PDB file of C-alpha atoms in Angstrom:
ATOM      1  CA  UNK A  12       2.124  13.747 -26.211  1.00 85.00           C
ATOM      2  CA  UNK A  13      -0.899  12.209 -28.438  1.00 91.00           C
ATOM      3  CA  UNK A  14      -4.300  11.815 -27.662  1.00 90.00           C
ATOM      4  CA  UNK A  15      -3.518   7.745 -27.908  1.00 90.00           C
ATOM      5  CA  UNK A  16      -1.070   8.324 -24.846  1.00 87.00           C
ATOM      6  CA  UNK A  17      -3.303  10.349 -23.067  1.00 89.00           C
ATOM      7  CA  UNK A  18      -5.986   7.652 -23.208  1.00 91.00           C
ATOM      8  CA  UNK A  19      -4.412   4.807 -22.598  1.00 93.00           C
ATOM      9  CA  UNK A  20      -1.581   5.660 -20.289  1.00 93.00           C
ATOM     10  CA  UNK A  21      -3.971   5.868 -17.473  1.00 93.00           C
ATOM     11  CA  UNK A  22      -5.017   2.193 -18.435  1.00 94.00           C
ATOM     12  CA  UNK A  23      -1.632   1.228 -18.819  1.00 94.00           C
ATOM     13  CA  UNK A  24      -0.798   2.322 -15.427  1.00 94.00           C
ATOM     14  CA  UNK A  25      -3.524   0.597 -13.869  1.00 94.00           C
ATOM     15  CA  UNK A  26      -3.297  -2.626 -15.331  1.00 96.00           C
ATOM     16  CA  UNK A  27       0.290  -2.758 -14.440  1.00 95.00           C
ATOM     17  CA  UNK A  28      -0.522  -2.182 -10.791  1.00 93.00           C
ATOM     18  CA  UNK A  29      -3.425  -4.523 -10.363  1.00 94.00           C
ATOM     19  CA  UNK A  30      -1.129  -7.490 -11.814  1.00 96.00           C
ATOM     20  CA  UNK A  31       1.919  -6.380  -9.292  1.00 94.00           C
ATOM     21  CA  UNK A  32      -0.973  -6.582  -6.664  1.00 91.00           C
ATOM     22  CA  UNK A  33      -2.289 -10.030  -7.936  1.00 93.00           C
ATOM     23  CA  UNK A  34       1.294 -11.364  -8.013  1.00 95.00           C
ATOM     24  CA  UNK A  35       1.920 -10.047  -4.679  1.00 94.00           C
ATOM     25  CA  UNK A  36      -1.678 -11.871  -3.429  1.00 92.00           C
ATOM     26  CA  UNK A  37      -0.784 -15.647  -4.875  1.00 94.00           C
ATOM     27  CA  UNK A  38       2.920 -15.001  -3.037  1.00 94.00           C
ATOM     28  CA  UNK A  39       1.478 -14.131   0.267  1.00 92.00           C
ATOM     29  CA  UNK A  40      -1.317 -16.570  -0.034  1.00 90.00           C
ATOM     30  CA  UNK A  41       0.570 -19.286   2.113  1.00 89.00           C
ATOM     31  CA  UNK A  42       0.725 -16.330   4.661  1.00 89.00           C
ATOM     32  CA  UNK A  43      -3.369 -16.213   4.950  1.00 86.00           C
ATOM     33  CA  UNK A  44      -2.979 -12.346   3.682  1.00 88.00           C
ATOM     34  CA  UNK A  45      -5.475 -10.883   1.793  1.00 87.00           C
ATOM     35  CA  UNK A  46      -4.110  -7.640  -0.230  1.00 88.00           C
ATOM     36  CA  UNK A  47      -5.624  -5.545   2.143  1.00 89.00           C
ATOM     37  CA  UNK A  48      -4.347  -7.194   4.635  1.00 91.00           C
ATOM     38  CA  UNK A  49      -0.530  -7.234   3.670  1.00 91.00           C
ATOM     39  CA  UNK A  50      -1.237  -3.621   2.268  1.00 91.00           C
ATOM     40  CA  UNK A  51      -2.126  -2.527   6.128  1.00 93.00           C
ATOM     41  CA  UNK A  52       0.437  -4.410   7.468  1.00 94.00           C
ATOM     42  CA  UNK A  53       3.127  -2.925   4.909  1.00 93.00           C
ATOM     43  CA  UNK A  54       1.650   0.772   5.888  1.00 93.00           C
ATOM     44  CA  UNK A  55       1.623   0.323   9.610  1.00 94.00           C
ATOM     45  CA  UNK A  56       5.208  -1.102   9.404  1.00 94.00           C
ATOM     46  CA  UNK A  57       6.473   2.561   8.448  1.00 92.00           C
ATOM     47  CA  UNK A  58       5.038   3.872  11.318  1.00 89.00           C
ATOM     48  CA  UNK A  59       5.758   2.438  14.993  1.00 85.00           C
ATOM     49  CA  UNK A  60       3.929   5.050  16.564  1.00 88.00           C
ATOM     50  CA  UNK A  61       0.507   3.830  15.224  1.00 89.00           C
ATOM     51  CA  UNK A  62      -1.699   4.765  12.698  1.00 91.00           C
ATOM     52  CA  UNK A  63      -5.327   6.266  12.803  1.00 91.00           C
ATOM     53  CA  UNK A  64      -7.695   4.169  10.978  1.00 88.00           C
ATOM     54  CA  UNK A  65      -8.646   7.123   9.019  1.00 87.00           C
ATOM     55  CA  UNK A  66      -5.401   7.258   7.557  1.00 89.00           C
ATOM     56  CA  UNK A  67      -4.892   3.798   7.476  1.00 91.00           C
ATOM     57  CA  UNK A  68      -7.843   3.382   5.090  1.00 90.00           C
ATOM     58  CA  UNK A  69      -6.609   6.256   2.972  1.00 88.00           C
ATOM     59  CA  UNK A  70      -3.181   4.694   2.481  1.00 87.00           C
ATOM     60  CA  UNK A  71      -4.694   1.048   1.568  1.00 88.00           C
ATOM     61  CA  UNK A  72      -6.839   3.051  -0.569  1.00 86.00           C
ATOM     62  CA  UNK A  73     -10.371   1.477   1.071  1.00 87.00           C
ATOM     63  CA  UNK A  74     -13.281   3.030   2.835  1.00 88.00           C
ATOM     64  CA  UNK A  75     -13.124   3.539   6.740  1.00 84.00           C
ATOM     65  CA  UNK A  76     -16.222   1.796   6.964  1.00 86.00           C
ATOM     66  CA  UNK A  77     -14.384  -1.398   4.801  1.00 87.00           C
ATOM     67  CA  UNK A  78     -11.305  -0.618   7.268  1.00 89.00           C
ATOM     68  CA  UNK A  79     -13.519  -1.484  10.492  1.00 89.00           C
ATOM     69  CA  UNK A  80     -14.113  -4.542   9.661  1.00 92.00           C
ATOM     70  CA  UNK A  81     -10.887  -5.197   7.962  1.00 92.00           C
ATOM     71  CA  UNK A  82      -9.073  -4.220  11.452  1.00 93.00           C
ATOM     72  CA  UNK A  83     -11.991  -6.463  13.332  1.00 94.00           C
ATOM     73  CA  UNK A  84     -10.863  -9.512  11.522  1.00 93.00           C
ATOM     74  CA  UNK A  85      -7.213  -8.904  11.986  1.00 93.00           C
ATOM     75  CA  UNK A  86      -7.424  -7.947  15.302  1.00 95.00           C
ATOM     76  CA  UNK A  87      -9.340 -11.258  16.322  1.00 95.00           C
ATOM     77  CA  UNK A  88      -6.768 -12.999  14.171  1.00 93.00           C
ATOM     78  CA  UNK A  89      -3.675 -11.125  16.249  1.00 94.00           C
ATOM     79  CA  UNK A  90      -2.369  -9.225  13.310  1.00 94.00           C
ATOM     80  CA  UNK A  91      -3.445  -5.868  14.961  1.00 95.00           C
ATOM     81  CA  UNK A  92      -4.552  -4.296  17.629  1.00 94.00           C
ATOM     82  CA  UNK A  93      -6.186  -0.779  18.472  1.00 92.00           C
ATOM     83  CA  UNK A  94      -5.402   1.222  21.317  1.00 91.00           C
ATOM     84  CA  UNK A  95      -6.886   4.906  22.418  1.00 89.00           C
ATOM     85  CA  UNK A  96      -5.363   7.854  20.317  1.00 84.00           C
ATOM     86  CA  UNK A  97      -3.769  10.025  23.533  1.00 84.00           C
ATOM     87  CA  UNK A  98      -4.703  13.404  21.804  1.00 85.00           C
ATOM     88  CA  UNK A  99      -8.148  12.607  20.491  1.00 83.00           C
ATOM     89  CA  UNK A 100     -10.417  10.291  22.517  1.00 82.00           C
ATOM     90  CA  UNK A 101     -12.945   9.671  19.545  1.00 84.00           C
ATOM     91  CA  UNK A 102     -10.027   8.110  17.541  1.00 83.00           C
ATOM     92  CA  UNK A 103      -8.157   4.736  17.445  1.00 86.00           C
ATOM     93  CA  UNK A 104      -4.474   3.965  16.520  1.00 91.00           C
ATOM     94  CA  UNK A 105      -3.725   0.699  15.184  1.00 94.00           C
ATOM     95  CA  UNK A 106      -0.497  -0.953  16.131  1.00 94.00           C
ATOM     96  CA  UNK A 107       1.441  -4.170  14.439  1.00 94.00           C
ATOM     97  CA  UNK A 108       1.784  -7.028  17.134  1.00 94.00           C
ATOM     98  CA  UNK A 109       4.070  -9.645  17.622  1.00 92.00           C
ATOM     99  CA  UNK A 110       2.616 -12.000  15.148  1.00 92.00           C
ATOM    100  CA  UNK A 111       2.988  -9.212  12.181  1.00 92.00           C
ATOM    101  CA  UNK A 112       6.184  -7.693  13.597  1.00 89.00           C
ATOM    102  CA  UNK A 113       7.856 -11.909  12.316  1.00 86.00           C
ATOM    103  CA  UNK A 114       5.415 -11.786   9.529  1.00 91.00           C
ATOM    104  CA  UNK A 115       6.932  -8.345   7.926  1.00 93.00           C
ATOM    105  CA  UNK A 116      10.516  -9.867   6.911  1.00 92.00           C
ATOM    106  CA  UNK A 117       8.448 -12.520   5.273  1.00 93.00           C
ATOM    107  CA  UNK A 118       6.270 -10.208   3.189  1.00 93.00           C
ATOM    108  CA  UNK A 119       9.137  -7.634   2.305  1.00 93.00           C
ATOM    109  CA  UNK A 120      11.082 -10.691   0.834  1.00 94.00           C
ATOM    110  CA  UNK A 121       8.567 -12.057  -1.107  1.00 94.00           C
ATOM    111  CA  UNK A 122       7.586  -8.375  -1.888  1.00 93.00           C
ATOM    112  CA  UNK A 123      11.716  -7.677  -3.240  1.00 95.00           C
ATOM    113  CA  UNK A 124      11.077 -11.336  -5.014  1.00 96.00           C
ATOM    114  CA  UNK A 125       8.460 -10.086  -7.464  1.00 95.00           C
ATOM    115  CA  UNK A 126      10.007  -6.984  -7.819  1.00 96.00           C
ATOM    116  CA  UNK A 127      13.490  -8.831  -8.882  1.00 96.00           C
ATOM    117  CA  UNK A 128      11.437 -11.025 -11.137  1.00 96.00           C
ATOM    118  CA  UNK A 129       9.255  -8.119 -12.400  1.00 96.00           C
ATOM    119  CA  UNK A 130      11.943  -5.742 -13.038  1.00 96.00           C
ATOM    120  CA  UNK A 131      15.066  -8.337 -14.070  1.00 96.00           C
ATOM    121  CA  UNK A 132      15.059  -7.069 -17.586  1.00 96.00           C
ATOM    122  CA  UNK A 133      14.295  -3.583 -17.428  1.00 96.00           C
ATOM    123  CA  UNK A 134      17.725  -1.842 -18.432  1.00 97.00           C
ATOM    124  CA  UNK A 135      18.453   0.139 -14.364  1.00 96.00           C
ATOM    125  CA  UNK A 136      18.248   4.094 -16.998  1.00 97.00           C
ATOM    126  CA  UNK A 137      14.777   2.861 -18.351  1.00 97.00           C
ATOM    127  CA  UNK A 138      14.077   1.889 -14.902  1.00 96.00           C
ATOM    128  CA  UNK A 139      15.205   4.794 -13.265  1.00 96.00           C
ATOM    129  CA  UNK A 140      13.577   7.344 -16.017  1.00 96.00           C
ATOM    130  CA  UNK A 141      10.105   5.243 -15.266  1.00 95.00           C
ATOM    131  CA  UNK A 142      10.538   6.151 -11.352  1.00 96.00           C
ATOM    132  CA  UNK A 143      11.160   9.713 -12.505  1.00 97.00           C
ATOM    133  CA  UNK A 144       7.843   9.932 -14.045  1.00 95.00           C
ATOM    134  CA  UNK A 145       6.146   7.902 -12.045  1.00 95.00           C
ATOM    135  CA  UNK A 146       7.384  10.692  -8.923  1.00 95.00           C
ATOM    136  CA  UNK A 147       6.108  13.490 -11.649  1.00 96.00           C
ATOM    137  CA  UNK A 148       2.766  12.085 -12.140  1.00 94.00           C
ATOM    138  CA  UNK A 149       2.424  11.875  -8.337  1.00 92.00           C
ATOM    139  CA  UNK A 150       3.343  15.218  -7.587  1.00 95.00           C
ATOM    140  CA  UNK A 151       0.910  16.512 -10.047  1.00 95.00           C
ATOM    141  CA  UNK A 152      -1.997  14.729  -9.368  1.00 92.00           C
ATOM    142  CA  UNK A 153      -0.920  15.432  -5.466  1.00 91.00           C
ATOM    143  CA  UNK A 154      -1.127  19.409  -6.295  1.00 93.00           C
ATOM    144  CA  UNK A 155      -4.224  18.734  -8.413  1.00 93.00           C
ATOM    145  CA  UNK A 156      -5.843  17.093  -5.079  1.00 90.00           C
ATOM    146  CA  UNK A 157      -4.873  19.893  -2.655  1.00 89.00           C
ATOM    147  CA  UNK A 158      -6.143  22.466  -5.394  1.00 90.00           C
ATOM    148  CA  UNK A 159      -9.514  20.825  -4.928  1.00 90.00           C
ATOM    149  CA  UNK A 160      -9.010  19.387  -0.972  1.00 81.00           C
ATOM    150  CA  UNK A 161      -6.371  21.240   0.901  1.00 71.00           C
ATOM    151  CA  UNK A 162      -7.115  19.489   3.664  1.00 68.00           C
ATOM    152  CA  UNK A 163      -5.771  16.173   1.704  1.00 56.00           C
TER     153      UNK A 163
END
């Protein structure tokens, strides 16, 4: 590996993700999501039992005090709601309702939509070798993060 790859990699990386993310905003416009929005519902979707805000706002990658207000504006718009956590009092669990629940099919469509048209002609071995590192560089940075924050 060069110095070159080392630096720009990283930027690569990034800038890739941010334009999948922009895509994925002007296709779920018509939908009134915001990315953090469909990135909360998307999260919560994988997890019927609820979701602590805490956690919520580290998966969507925002702070919890961004994520309270977030969760206040979807709740009064009936994307969410919060109930007591059974096993901690001080803590919330956010739930999809009804209204998300049809949204969902909707945004994983459009969501395998821009994938198709983002990925239609990547060869499936470059593909699949760029999901191999990908997985690397997660595991490493994950180990990296519990070196520093086991609690993470």
């Amino acid at each position: 590996m060069t110095e070159d790859q080392v630096a720009s990699f990283p930027h690569a990386l990034s800038r890739t993700a941010k334009a999948w993310r922009r895509l994925m905003n002007v296709r779920l416009a018509d939908l009134g999501l915001s990315q953090a929005k469909w990135m909360a519902l998307l999260t919560l979707d994988k997890a019927p039992e609820g979701v602590m805000q805490r956690e919520l706002a580290c998966n969507i990658g925002i702070e919890c005090a961004s994520l309270a207000g977030l969760l206040d504006r979807m709740a009064a718009d009936g994307w969410v709601e919060r109930r007591p956590c059974a096993t901690d009092r001080r803590a919330k669990l956010v739930f999809l309702t009804a209204k998300s629940r049809a949204a969902i099919d909707e945004i994983h469509r459009i969501a395998r939509d821009v994938s198709r048209q983002l990925l239609q002609d990547i060869p499936a071995d470059k593909l699949a070798t760029c999901e191999q590192v990908l997985c690397t560089i997660e595991d490493q940075a994950q180990q990296l993060i519990s070196a520093v924050l086991p609690e993470a």
